[in-house]
Amino acid sequence: MKDKRIYISQLQDHIGETVTICGWLYNIRSKGKILFLQLRDGSGRVQGVVVKGQCTEECFASCESLKMEASINVTGMVREDRRAPSGVELTVTDIKVVQNPEEDYPISKKEHGIDFLLEHRHLWLRSSRPEAILKIRSNAVSILRRFFNERGFILIDTPILTGSIGESASTLFSVDYFDLGKAYLAQTGQLYLEAACMAFGRVYNFGPTFRAEKSKTRRHLTEFWMLESEVAFLDNEGNMKLQEEMVSYLVEGILASNEKELELLGRDTEPLKKVKPPFPRITYSEAVKLLEKLGKPIQWGDDLGGDEETVLTEQFEKPIFIVNYPKEAKAFYMKENPEDTRTVLCADLLAPEGYGEIIGGSQREDDYHKLLSRIREEKLPEEAYAWYLDLRKFGSVPHSGFGLGLERTITWITGNRHIREAIPFPRTISRLYP
Ligand code: 4AD
Ligand code: MG
């Protein structure tokens, strides 16, 4: 009989059969006449047992010679083993070595510093923690897409090379663009989504965004993925309702299908189970008073920094919205608050347990003249925004949207301290390798 090639995740359905696993050796132990091979293939991990005398001499010798991270095809009989994490074990009968490394694998069981691990990210991806985090990330992306698809939103892929500044001129990456001068790498797809929402009503995008962040913090990357949504005829409150529904849907989905990964990461899931609508809303001005009481005073008008966000979120069990920031702390496109014109109709969503901002959103300025004067106040190049202003000339409506930072959200859900592990190959001010 020709052996069946299956994935480790399918072993449970093949108890008593002889199958072949194609994967890598991540550890090997020997106990006299028995070798224990720890195998992984991306879908899971399993132990293969090689007993001298129960396989050919050649097979045993090959197994004995294996080095860490050797790539192999292992054939064996699947046995139930309740003590094993995978519930099964493989009694090895044959092995084909695809490639046996000539050098020692650089990553070992001993503690490595974070710089060493980041320098070896291309190999570190094979370890169990990165595997768990990135599987959660993959699932989060499909849950978020499902959330919008189920509700009839239209996916609009916005450009990465752009001619207008979306957020702040101080964090732009630019590239030479033929005879047209400079193009900027998108900081956000928002302005284009606003155009699309006037055509399609409810839209979203999900793509890479770029910020030349000169700060080295545990919350900043220079390249990160953002999920953005924009809805016509929606105000700031409706925008927050959509966000709390989405975040709760996401957390619930991860809790339901990534139990194994969360456990491996040692994530306490109790705080995540509390993530259910409604989320508290506090105004920026209330936050300033609260910060004063908590011994972290800031001046009215200043933006909240990471430290302030941490202190604030520790006061609540759920994510919180901070609404109506001062105009000067936020981007030009936010709608002025008619009840207090020093502020804008916006909301940042801060994740609990000290994590801080994961979403920035607002109602958009829909008045042509007010928007034009904000563009002038900010000294933005008016010609580049002509198309954006057109949206306020032809059927302008109240509309709102937001952007969720994927890596910050994954950092929170996985209970990590630093954002760099939430993306396969992190880009920061000091890292472009590997
Ligand atoms: O708050 P931001 O700057 O908002 C916008 O870009 C809006 N145009 C979005 C919109 O309304 N459509 O960024 C949104 C989110 C932040 O809340 C944060 O989670 C994430 O993007 N983010 C970053 N994540 C990692 N590294 C950085 N340097 C980030 N900057 C923002
Ligand atoms: Mg923000």
GROMACS .gro file of C-alpha atoms and ligand atoms in nm:
model
  466
    1MET     CA    1   0.000   0.000   0.000
    2LYS     CA    2   0.128   0.345  -0.084
    3ASP     CA    3   0.154   0.561   0.231
    4LYS     CA    4  -0.083   0.847   0.266
    5ARG     CA    5   0.069   1.192   0.309
    6ILE     CA    6  -0.138   1.384   0.563
    7TYR     CA    7  -0.096   1.685   0.792
    8ILE     CA    8  -0.031   1.652   1.164
    9SER     CA    9  -0.365   1.822   1.234
   10GLN     CA   10  -0.537   1.530   1.058
   11LEU     CA   11  -0.365   1.251   1.256
   12GLN     CA   12  -0.661   1.209   1.494
   13ASP     CA   13  -0.871   1.083   1.202
   14HIS     CA   14  -0.615   0.819   1.103
   15ILE     CA   15  -0.560   0.620   1.424
   16GLY     CA   16  -0.438   0.268   1.343
   17GLU     CA   17  -0.326   0.364   0.991
   18THR     CA   18   0.019   0.405   0.842
   19VAL     CA   19   0.070   0.759   0.715
   20THR     CA   20   0.346   0.996   0.608
   21ILE     CA   21   0.414   1.337   0.761
   22CYS     CA   22   0.627   1.591   0.573
   23GLY     CA   23   0.785   1.834   0.814
   24TRP     CA   24   1.077   1.942   1.027
   25LEU     CA   25   1.251   1.805   1.333
   26TYR     CA   26   1.242   2.061   1.614
   27ASN     CA   27   1.388   1.839   1.883
   28ILE     CA   28   1.530   1.493   1.933
   29ARG     CA   29   1.588   1.291   2.248
   30SER     CA   30   1.740   0.947   2.280
   31LYS     CA   31   1.685   0.689   2.550
   32GLY     CA   32   1.906   0.391   2.466
   33LYS     CA   33   1.732   0.202   2.191
   34ILE     CA   34   1.451   0.455   2.155
   35LEU     CA   35   1.458   0.791   1.979
   36PHE     CA   36   1.190   1.053   2.033
   37LEU     CA   37   1.151   1.285   1.737
   38GLN     CA   38   0.957   1.607   1.786
   39LEU     CA   39   0.801   1.693   1.452
   40ARG     CA   40   0.615   1.993   1.321
   41ASP     CA   41   0.462   2.069   0.983
   42GLY     CA   42   0.287   2.401   1.040
   43SER     CA   43  -0.048   2.241   1.112
   44GLY     CA   44   0.061   2.098   1.447
   45ARG     CA   45   0.323   1.914   1.647
   46VAL     CA   46   0.360   1.544   1.719
   47GLN     CA   47   0.610   1.300   1.867
   48GLY     CA   48   0.751   1.021   1.654
   49VAL     CA   49   0.896   0.719   1.834
   50VAL     CA   50   1.173   0.518   1.671
   51VAL     CA   51   1.253   0.183   1.832
   52LYS     CA   52   1.569  -0.006   1.738
   53GLY     CA   53   1.467  -0.340   1.595
   54GLN     CA   54   1.119  -0.221   1.501
   55CYS     CA   55   1.241  -0.035   1.193
   56THR     CA   56   1.529  -0.102   0.956
   57GLU     CA   57   1.888  -0.044   1.076
   58GLU     CA   58   1.915   0.219   0.806
   59CYS     CA   59   1.608   0.406   0.929
   60PHE     CA   60   1.735   0.409   1.289
   61ALA     CA   61   2.079   0.530   1.180
   62SER     CA   62   1.926   0.809   0.969
   63CYS     CA   63   1.714   0.924   1.261
   64GLU     CA   64   2.014   0.920   1.493
   65SER     CA   65   2.207   1.144   1.254
   66LEU     CA   66   1.938   1.411   1.232
   67LYS     CA   67   2.017   1.766   1.332
   68MET     CA   68   1.773   2.024   1.456
   69GLU     CA   69   1.546   2.155   1.182
   70ALA     CA   70   1.625   1.872   0.944
   71SER     CA   71   1.346   1.842   0.687
   72ILE     CA   72   1.206   1.491   0.669
   73ASN     CA   73   0.926   1.269   0.545
   74VAL     CA   74   0.834   1.037   0.829
   75THR     CA   75   0.622   0.729   0.778
   76GLY     CA   76   0.466   0.554   1.074
   77MET     CA   77   0.166   0.407   1.243
   78VAL     CA   78  -0.069   0.648   1.421
   79ARG     CA   79  -0.136   0.549   1.782
   80GLU     CA   80  -0.373   0.710   2.024
   81ASP     CA   81  -0.189   0.860   2.322
   82ARG     CA   82  -0.405   1.050   2.567
   83ARG     CA   83  -0.105   1.197   2.749
   84ALA     CA   84   0.030   1.362   2.432
   85PRO     CA   85  -0.085   1.722   2.366
   86SER     CA   86  -0.186   1.620   2.014
   87GLY     CA   87  -0.362   1.307   2.147
   88VAL     CA   88  -0.156   1.084   1.916
   89GLU     CA   89   0.192   0.951   1.862
   90LEU     CA   90   0.362   0.812   1.554
   91THR     CA   91   0.549   0.480   1.566
   92VAL     CA   92   0.809   0.543   1.300
   93THR     CA   93   0.871   0.273   1.041
   94ASP     CA   94   1.050   0.469   0.771
   95ILE     CA   95   1.213   0.804   0.714
   96LYS     CA   96   1.331   1.001   0.415
   97VAL     CA   97   1.572   1.283   0.491
   98VAL     CA   98   1.504   1.577   0.260
   99GLN     CA   99   1.784   1.794   0.398
  100ASN     CA  100   1.996   1.749   0.709
  101PRO     CA  101   2.159   2.076   0.821
  102GLU     CA  102   2.538   2.089   0.834
  103GLU     CA  103   2.539   2.356   1.103
  104ASP     CA  104   2.383   2.381   1.446
  105TYR     CA  105   2.048   2.561   1.438
  106PRO     CA  106   2.100   2.906   1.589
  107ILE     CA  107   1.784   2.905   1.801
  108SER     CA  108   1.796   2.665   2.094
  109LYS     CA  109   1.589   2.600   2.404
  110LYS     CA  110   1.798   2.843   2.608
  111GLU     CA  111   1.678   3.202   2.654
  112HIS     CA  112   1.774   3.429   2.367
  113GLY     CA  113   1.763   3.808   2.384
  114ILE     CA  114   1.498   3.985   2.181
  115ASP     CA  115   1.756   4.143   1.947
  116PHE     CA  116   1.899   3.803   1.862
  117LEU     CA  117   1.551   3.665   1.797
  118LEU     CA  118   1.452   3.959   1.577
  119GLU     CA  119   1.777   3.923   1.382
  120HIS     CA  120   1.671   3.560   1.322
  121ARG     CA  121   1.304   3.631   1.265
  122HIS     CA  122   1.313   3.423   0.944
  123LEU     CA  123   1.390   3.118   1.163
  124TRP     CA  124   1.219   3.233   1.482
  125LEU     CA  125   0.885   3.209   1.298
  126ARG     CA  126   0.917   2.830   1.342
  127SER     CA  127   0.903   2.851   1.724
  128SER     CA  128   0.580   2.785   1.907
  129ARG     CA  129   0.510   3.138   2.038
  130PRO     CA  130   0.540   3.317   1.703
  131GLU     CA  131   0.337   3.035   1.551
  132ALA     CA  132   0.056   3.087   1.804
  133ILE     CA  133   0.054   3.466   1.768
  134LEU     CA  134   0.057   3.461   1.388
  135LYS     CA  135  -0.216   3.198   1.372
  136ILE     CA  136  -0.430   3.426   1.588
  137ARG     CA  137  -0.348   3.714   1.355
  138SER     CA  138  -0.449   3.510   1.051
  139ASN     CA  139  -0.778   3.420   1.215
  140ALA     CA  140  -0.839   3.780   1.325
  141VAL     CA  141  -0.810   3.898   0.965
  142SER     CA  142  -1.068   3.647   0.846
  143ILE     CA  143  -1.306   3.727   1.135
  144LEU     CA  144  -1.286   4.099   1.060
  145ARG     CA  145  -1.345   4.048   0.689
  146ARG     CA  146  -1.640   3.822   0.771
  147PHE     CA  147  -1.786   4.088   1.002
  148PHE     CA  148  -1.801   4.341   0.719
  149ASN     CA  149  -1.896   4.097   0.444
  150GLU     CA  150  -2.188   3.961   0.648
  151ARG     CA  151  -2.321   4.313   0.693
  152GLY     CA  152  -2.314   4.403   0.325
  153PHE     CA  153  -2.011   4.636   0.332
  154ILE     CA  154  -1.817   4.662   0.005
  155LEU     CA  155  -1.441   4.602   0.009
  156ILE     CA  156  -1.255   4.891  -0.154
  157ASP     CA  157  -0.880   4.851  -0.188
  158THR     CA  158  -0.729   5.197  -0.154
  159PRO     CA  159  -0.397   5.298  -0.311
  160ILE     CA  160  -0.063   5.270  -0.136
  161LEU     CA  161   0.106   5.530  -0.356
  162THR     CA  162  -0.075   5.856  -0.291
  163GLY     CA  163  -0.050   6.224  -0.369
  164SER     CA  164  -0.217   6.362  -0.057
  165ILE     CA  165  -0.127   6.343   0.309
  166GLY     CA  166  -0.380   6.143   0.509
  167GLU     CA  167  -0.269   6.206   0.864
  168SER     CA  168   0.042   6.402   0.953
  169ALA     CA  169   0.315   6.549   0.737
  170SER     CA  170   0.574   6.461   1.001
  171THR     CA  171   0.550   6.085   0.948
  172LEU     CA  172   0.549   6.056   0.568
  173PHE     CA  173   0.757   5.817   0.362
  174SER     CA  174   0.810   5.949   0.012
  175VAL     CA  175   0.939   5.799  -0.310
  176ASP     CA  176   1.037   5.958  -0.641
  177TYR     CA  177   0.747   5.934  -0.879
  178PHE     CA  178   0.854   5.988  -1.242
  179ASP     CA  179   0.775   6.339  -1.366
  180LEU     CA  180   0.513   6.396  -1.099
  181GLY     CA  181   0.753   6.463  -0.814
  182LYS     CA  182   0.699   6.282  -0.487
  183ALA     CA  183   0.451   6.011  -0.403
  184TYR     CA  184   0.377   5.923  -0.042
  185LEU     CA  185   0.324   5.578   0.102
  186ALA     CA  186  -0.029   5.571   0.241
  187GLN     CA  187  -0.065   5.653   0.611
  188THR     CA  188  -0.433   5.569   0.581
  189GLY     CA  189  -0.682   5.479   0.309
  190GLN     CA  190  -0.943   5.701   0.470
  191LEU     CA  191  -0.969   5.984   0.220
  192TYR     CA  192  -1.023   5.737  -0.063
  193LEU     CA  193  -1.272   5.540   0.144
  194GLU     CA  194  -1.469   5.862   0.192
  195ALA     CA  195  -1.497   5.893  -0.185
  196ALA     CA  196  -1.602   5.527  -0.208
  197CYS     CA  197  -1.863   5.556   0.068
  198MET     CA  198  -2.041   5.825  -0.135
  199ALA     CA  199  -2.063   5.566  -0.414
  200PHE     CA  200  -2.126   5.244  -0.218
  201GLY     CA  201  -2.272   5.361   0.115
  202ARG     CA  202  -2.079   5.129   0.345
  203VAL     CA  203  -1.722   5.034   0.267
  204TYR     CA  204  -1.408   4.893   0.426
  205ASN     CA  205  -1.047   4.824   0.340
  206PHE     CA  206  -0.767   4.624   0.490
  207GLY     CA  207  -0.413   4.692   0.391
  208PRO     CA  208  -0.063   4.798   0.484
  209THR     CA  209  -0.005   5.155   0.598
  210PHE     CA  210   0.320   5.339   0.656
  211ARG     CA  211   0.440   5.595   0.907
  212ALA     CA  212   0.791   5.724   0.942
  213GLU     CA  213   0.760   5.711   1.321
  214LYS     CA  214   1.080   5.836   1.471
  215SER     CA  215   0.978   5.715   1.814
  216LYS     CA  216   1.093   5.384   1.953
  217THR     CA  217   0.798   5.262   2.156
  218ARG     CA  218   0.634   4.929   2.217
  219ARG     CA  219   0.327   5.051   2.024
  220HIS     CA  220   0.481   5.181   1.701
  221LEU     CA  221   0.580   5.018   1.376
  222THR     CA  222   0.674   5.197   1.055
  223GLU     CA  223   0.468   4.951   0.850
  224PHE     CA  224   0.145   4.817   0.996
  225TRP     CA  225  -0.190   4.686   0.876
  226MET     CA  226  -0.506   4.885   0.923
  227LEU     CA  227  -0.866   4.786   0.885
  228GLU     CA  228  -1.072   5.091   0.796
  229SER     CA  229  -1.441   5.145   0.752
  230GLU     CA  230  -1.644   5.441   0.626
  231VAL     CA  231  -2.023   5.479   0.634
  232ALA     CA  232  -2.246   5.742   0.476
  233PHE     CA  233  -2.529   5.889   0.686
  234LEU     CA  234  -2.363   5.780   1.011
  235ASP     CA  235  -2.276   6.003   1.306
  236ASN     CA  236  -2.002   5.967   1.568
  237GLU     CA  237  -2.226   5.770   1.806
  238GLY     CA  238  -2.331   5.527   1.530
  239ASN     CA  239  -1.963   5.491   1.441
  240MET     CA  240  -1.884   5.388   1.800
  241LYS     CA  241  -2.169   5.135   1.800
  242LEU     CA  242  -2.025   4.974   1.488
  243GLN     CA  243  -1.679   4.960   1.647
  244GLU     CA  244  -1.790   4.803   1.975
  245GLU     CA  245  -1.989   4.545   1.783
  246MET     CA  246  -1.689   4.468   1.563
  247VAL     CA  247  -1.434   4.444   1.847
  248SER     CA  248  -1.666   4.220   2.052
  249TYR     CA  249  -1.727   3.999   1.748
  250LEU     CA  250  -1.353   3.971   1.693
  251VAL     CA  251  -1.266   3.883   2.053
  252GLU     CA  252  -1.551   3.632   2.074
  253GLY     CA  253  -1.433   3.469   1.751
  254ILE     CA  254  -1.073   3.438   1.875
  255LEU     CA  255  -1.186   3.297   2.211
  256ALA     CA  256  -1.398   3.042   2.028
  257SER     CA  257  -1.136   2.917   1.784
  258ASN     CA  258  -0.789   2.992   1.924
  259GLU     CA  259  -0.815   2.837   2.269
  260LYS     CA  260  -0.503   2.627   2.213
  261GLU     CA  261  -0.293   2.924   2.100
  262LEU     CA  262  -0.411   3.150   2.383
  263GLU     CA  263  -0.325   2.879   2.634
  264LEU     CA  264   0.022   2.830   2.488
  265LEU     CA  265   0.078   3.204   2.520
  266GLY     CA  266  -0.036   3.198   2.881
  267ARG     CA  267  -0.305   3.456   2.806
  268ASP     CA  268  -0.555   3.505   3.090
  269THR     CA  269  -0.882   3.493   2.897
  270GLU     CA  270  -1.105   3.628   3.178
  271PRO     CA  271  -1.054   3.996   3.080
  272LEU     CA  272  -1.126   3.907   2.716
  273LYS     CA  273  -1.457   3.744   2.810
  274LYS     CA  274  -1.574   4.082   2.944
  275VAL     CA  275  -1.537   4.248   2.604
  276LYS     CA  276  -1.907   4.297   2.525
  277PRO     CA  277  -2.103   4.605   2.417
  278PRO     CA  278  -2.164   4.870   2.532
  279PHE     CA  279  -1.818   5.012   2.601
  280PRO     CA  280  -1.796   5.313   2.836
  281ARG     CA  281  -1.764   5.653   2.666
  282ILE     CA  282  -1.584   5.935   2.841
  283THR     CA  283  -1.509   6.276   2.699
  284TYR     CA  284  -1.157   6.404   2.658
  285SER     CA  285  -1.231   6.671   2.919
  286GLU     CA  286  -1.346   6.406   3.168
  287ALA     CA  287  -1.030   6.210   3.093
  288VAL     CA  288  -0.818   6.516   3.173
  289LYS     CA  289  -0.993   6.546   3.513
  290LEU     CA  290  -0.954   6.174   3.579
  291LEU     CA  291  -0.583   6.190   3.495
  292GLU     CA  292  -0.538   6.476   3.740
  293LYS     CA  293  -0.703   6.266   4.012
  294LEU     CA  294  -0.480   5.971   3.924
  295GLY     CA  295  -0.166   6.180   3.959
  296LYS     CA  296  -0.089   6.202   3.584
  297PRO     CA  297  -0.197   6.557   3.501
  298ILE     CA  298  -0.191   6.689   3.143
  299GLN     CA  299  -0.278   7.029   2.999
  300TRP     CA  300  -0.618   7.059   2.831
  301GLY     CA  301  -0.530   7.055   2.461
  302ASP     CA  302  -0.246   6.804   2.480
  303ASP     CA  303  -0.288   6.467   2.312
  304LEU     CA  304  -0.297   6.161   2.533
  305GLY     CA  305   0.031   5.972   2.526
  306GLY     CA  306   0.090   5.603   2.584
  307ASP     CA  307   0.143   5.652   2.959
  308GLU     CA  308  -0.183   5.843   3.004
  309GLU     CA  309  -0.374   5.582   2.804
  310THR     CA  310  -0.230   5.304   3.018
  311VAL     CA  311  -0.339   5.472   3.342
  312LEU     CA  312  -0.689   5.544   3.205
  313THR     CA  313  -0.756   5.194   3.078
  314GLU     CA  314  -0.652   5.041   3.409
  315GLN     CA  315  -0.960   5.208   3.561
  316PHE     CA  316  -1.201   5.009   3.343
  317GLU     CA  317  -1.264   4.642   3.271
  318LYS     CA  318  -1.376   4.694   2.912
  319PRO     CA  319  -1.235   4.888   2.619
  320ILE     CA  320  -1.325   5.258   2.652
  321PHE     CA  321  -1.400   5.532   2.404
  322ILE     CA  322  -1.243   5.872   2.464
  323VAL     CA  323  -1.461   6.117   2.271
  324ASN     CA  324  -1.435   6.476   2.152
  325TYR     CA  325  -1.065   6.561   2.162
  326PRO     CA  326  -0.940   6.915   2.116
  327LYS     CA  327  -0.919   7.017   1.751
  328GLU     CA  328  -0.546   7.082   1.767
  329ALA     CA  329  -0.470   6.728   1.883
  330LYS     CA  330  -0.641   6.569   1.583
  331ALA     CA  331  -0.633   6.556   1.201
  332PHE     CA  332  -0.783   6.827   0.975
  333TYR     CA  333  -1.075   6.620   0.844
  334MET     CA  334  -1.262   6.572   1.174
  335LYS     CA  335  -1.597   6.744   1.215
  336GLU     CA  336  -1.621   7.034   1.453
  337ASN     CA  337  -1.835   6.963   1.761
  338PRO     CA  338  -2.131   7.204   1.739
  339GLU     CA  339  -2.169   7.197   2.119
  340ASP     CA  340  -1.808   7.292   2.190
  341THR     CA  341  -1.623   7.422   1.885
  342ARG     CA  342  -1.286   7.379   2.055
  343THR     CA  343  -1.337   7.006   2.009
  344VAL     CA  344  -1.415   6.760   1.729
  345LEU     CA  345  -1.663   6.472   1.696
  346CYS     CA  346  -1.419   6.188   1.729
  347ALA     CA  347  -1.346   5.880   1.936
  348ASP     CA  348  -1.037   5.677   2.012
  349LEU     CA  349  -1.096   5.325   2.138
  350LEU     CA  350  -0.851   5.225   2.411
  351ALA     CA  351  -0.800   4.855   2.487
  352PRO     CA  352  -0.809   4.755   2.855
  353GLU     CA  353  -0.532   4.617   3.078
  354GLY     CA  354  -0.309   4.913   2.998
  355TYR     CA  355  -0.292   4.854   2.623
  356GLY     CA  356  -0.434   5.185   2.502
  357GLU     CA  357  -0.541   5.308   2.158
  358ILE     CA  358  -0.632   5.043   1.903
  359ILE     CA  359  -0.881   5.247   1.696
  360GLY     CA  360  -0.893   5.608   1.583
  361GLY     CA  361  -1.216   5.730   1.430
  362SER     CA  362  -1.441   6.030   1.380
  363GLN     CA  363  -1.731   6.193   1.207
  364ARG     CA  364  -1.588   6.378   0.905
  365GLU     CA  365  -1.622   6.747   0.827
  366ASP     CA  366  -1.893   6.750   0.559
  367ASP     CA  367  -1.915   7.126   0.513
  368TYR     CA  368  -1.716   7.247   0.212
  369HIS     CA  369  -1.617   7.584   0.358
  370LYS     CA  370  -1.518   7.454   0.700
  371LEU     CA  371  -1.310   7.178   0.545
  372LEU     CA  372  -1.137   7.419   0.309
  373SER     CA  373  -1.046   7.650   0.595
  374ARG     CA  374  -0.908   7.358   0.798
  375ILE     CA  375  -0.693   7.256   0.499
  376ARG     CA  376  -0.565   7.614   0.479
  377GLU     CA  377  -0.504   7.637   0.855
  378GLU     CA  378  -0.296   7.321   0.840
  379LYS     CA  379  -0.110   7.463   0.536
  380LEU     CA  380  -0.183   7.150   0.332
  381PRO     CA  381  -0.135   7.179  -0.047
  382GLU     CA  382  -0.486   7.271  -0.159
  383GLU     CA  383  -0.451   7.139  -0.517
  384ALA     CA  384  -0.385   6.787  -0.387
  385TYR     CA  385  -0.716   6.795  -0.201
  386ALA     CA  386  -0.937   6.924  -0.484
  387TRP     CA  387  -1.088   6.579  -0.537
  388TYR     CA  388  -1.148   6.539  -0.163
  389LEU     CA  389  -1.323   6.876  -0.151
  390ASP     CA  390  -1.540   6.770  -0.448
  391LEU     CA  391  -1.701   6.514  -0.217
  392ARG     CA  392  -1.840   6.810  -0.018
  393LYS     CA  393  -1.964   6.984  -0.332
  394PHE     CA  394  -2.167   6.699  -0.477
  395GLY     CA  395  -2.416   6.543  -0.241
  396SER     CA  396  -2.225   6.588   0.084
  397VAL     CA  397  -2.371   6.389   0.374
  398PRO     CA  398  -2.281   6.329   0.737
  399HIS     CA  399  -2.043   6.035   0.740
  400SER     CA  400  -1.807   5.864   0.980
  401GLY     CA  401  -1.535   5.606   0.984
  402PHE     CA  402  -1.250   5.456   1.176
  403GLY     CA  403  -0.924   5.265   1.148
  404LEU     CA  404  -0.825   4.969   1.362
  405GLY     CA  405  -0.454   4.895   1.396
  406LEU     CA  406  -0.423   4.521   1.346
  407GLU     CA  407  -0.091   4.472   1.529
  408ARG     CA  408  -0.197   4.674   1.835
  409THR     CA  409  -0.515   4.470   1.851
  410ILE     CA  410  -0.325   4.140   1.823
  411THR     CA  411  -0.075   4.255   2.086
  412TRP     CA  412  -0.363   4.316   2.326
  413ILE     CA  413  -0.556   3.996   2.248
  414THR     CA  414  -0.244   3.778   2.276
  415GLY     CA  415  -0.135   3.958   2.595
  416ASN     CA  416   0.205   4.054   2.456
  417ARG     CA  417   0.397   4.352   2.581
  418HIS     CA  418   0.547   4.469   2.255
  419ILE     CA  419   0.391   4.521   1.911
  420ARG     CA  420   0.685   4.378   1.712
  421GLU     CA  421   0.576   4.015   1.761
  422ALA     CA  422   0.229   4.077   1.615
  423ILE     CA  423   0.354   4.103   1.256
  424PRO     CA  424   0.558   3.841   1.068
  425PHE     CA  425   0.846   4.074   0.974
  426PRO     CA  426   0.839   4.392   1.186
  427ARG     CA  427   0.960   4.720   1.043
  428THR     CA  428   1.076   4.978   1.294
  429ILE     CA  429   1.305   5.279   1.286
  430SER     CA  430   1.602   5.048   1.350
  431ARG     CA  431   1.496   4.731   1.170
  432LEU     CA  432   1.474   4.643   0.801
  433TYR     CA  433   1.634   4.295   0.829
  434PRO     CA  434   1.532   4.021   0.766
  4354AD     O1  435  -0.544   5.699   1.480
  4354AD     P1  436  -0.493   5.683   1.341
  4354AD     O2  437  -0.378   5.765   1.301
  4354AD     O3  438  -0.617   5.706   1.248
  4354AD     C1  439  -0.616   5.708   1.112
  4354AD     O4  440  -0.523   5.682   1.041
  4354AD     C2  441  -0.752   5.735   1.052
  4354AD     N1  442  -0.734   5.791   0.918
  4354AD     C3  443  -0.830   5.608   1.046
  4354AD     C4  444  -0.968   5.628   0.992
  4354AD     O5  445  -1.046   5.699   1.053
  4354AD     N2  446  -1.002   5.568   0.881
  4354AD     O6  447  -0.454   5.529   1.318
  4354AD     C5  448  -0.552   5.429   1.335
  4354AD     C6  449  -0.494   5.315   1.416
  4354AD     C7  450  -0.449   5.353   1.557
  4354AD     O7  451  -0.555   5.356   1.648
  4354AD     C8  452  -0.350   5.245   1.588
  4354AD     O8  453  -0.417   5.127   1.630
  4354AD     C9  454  -0.288   5.217   1.453
  4354AD     O9  455  -0.378   5.263   1.356
  4354AD     N3  456  -0.158   5.284   1.439
  4354AD    C10  457  -0.040   5.223   1.448
  4354AD     N4  458  -0.007   5.095   1.472
  4354AD    C11  459   0.123   5.063   1.473
  4354AD     N5  460   0.223   5.150   1.452
  4354AD    C12  461   0.196   5.280   1.426
  4354AD     N6  462   0.296   5.364   1.402
  4354AD    C13  463   0.060   5.321   1.424
  4354AD     N7  464  -0.003   5.438   1.402
  4354AD    C14  465  -0.135   5.413   1.411
  436MG      MG  466  -0.490   5.789   1.660
   0.00000   0.00000   0.00000
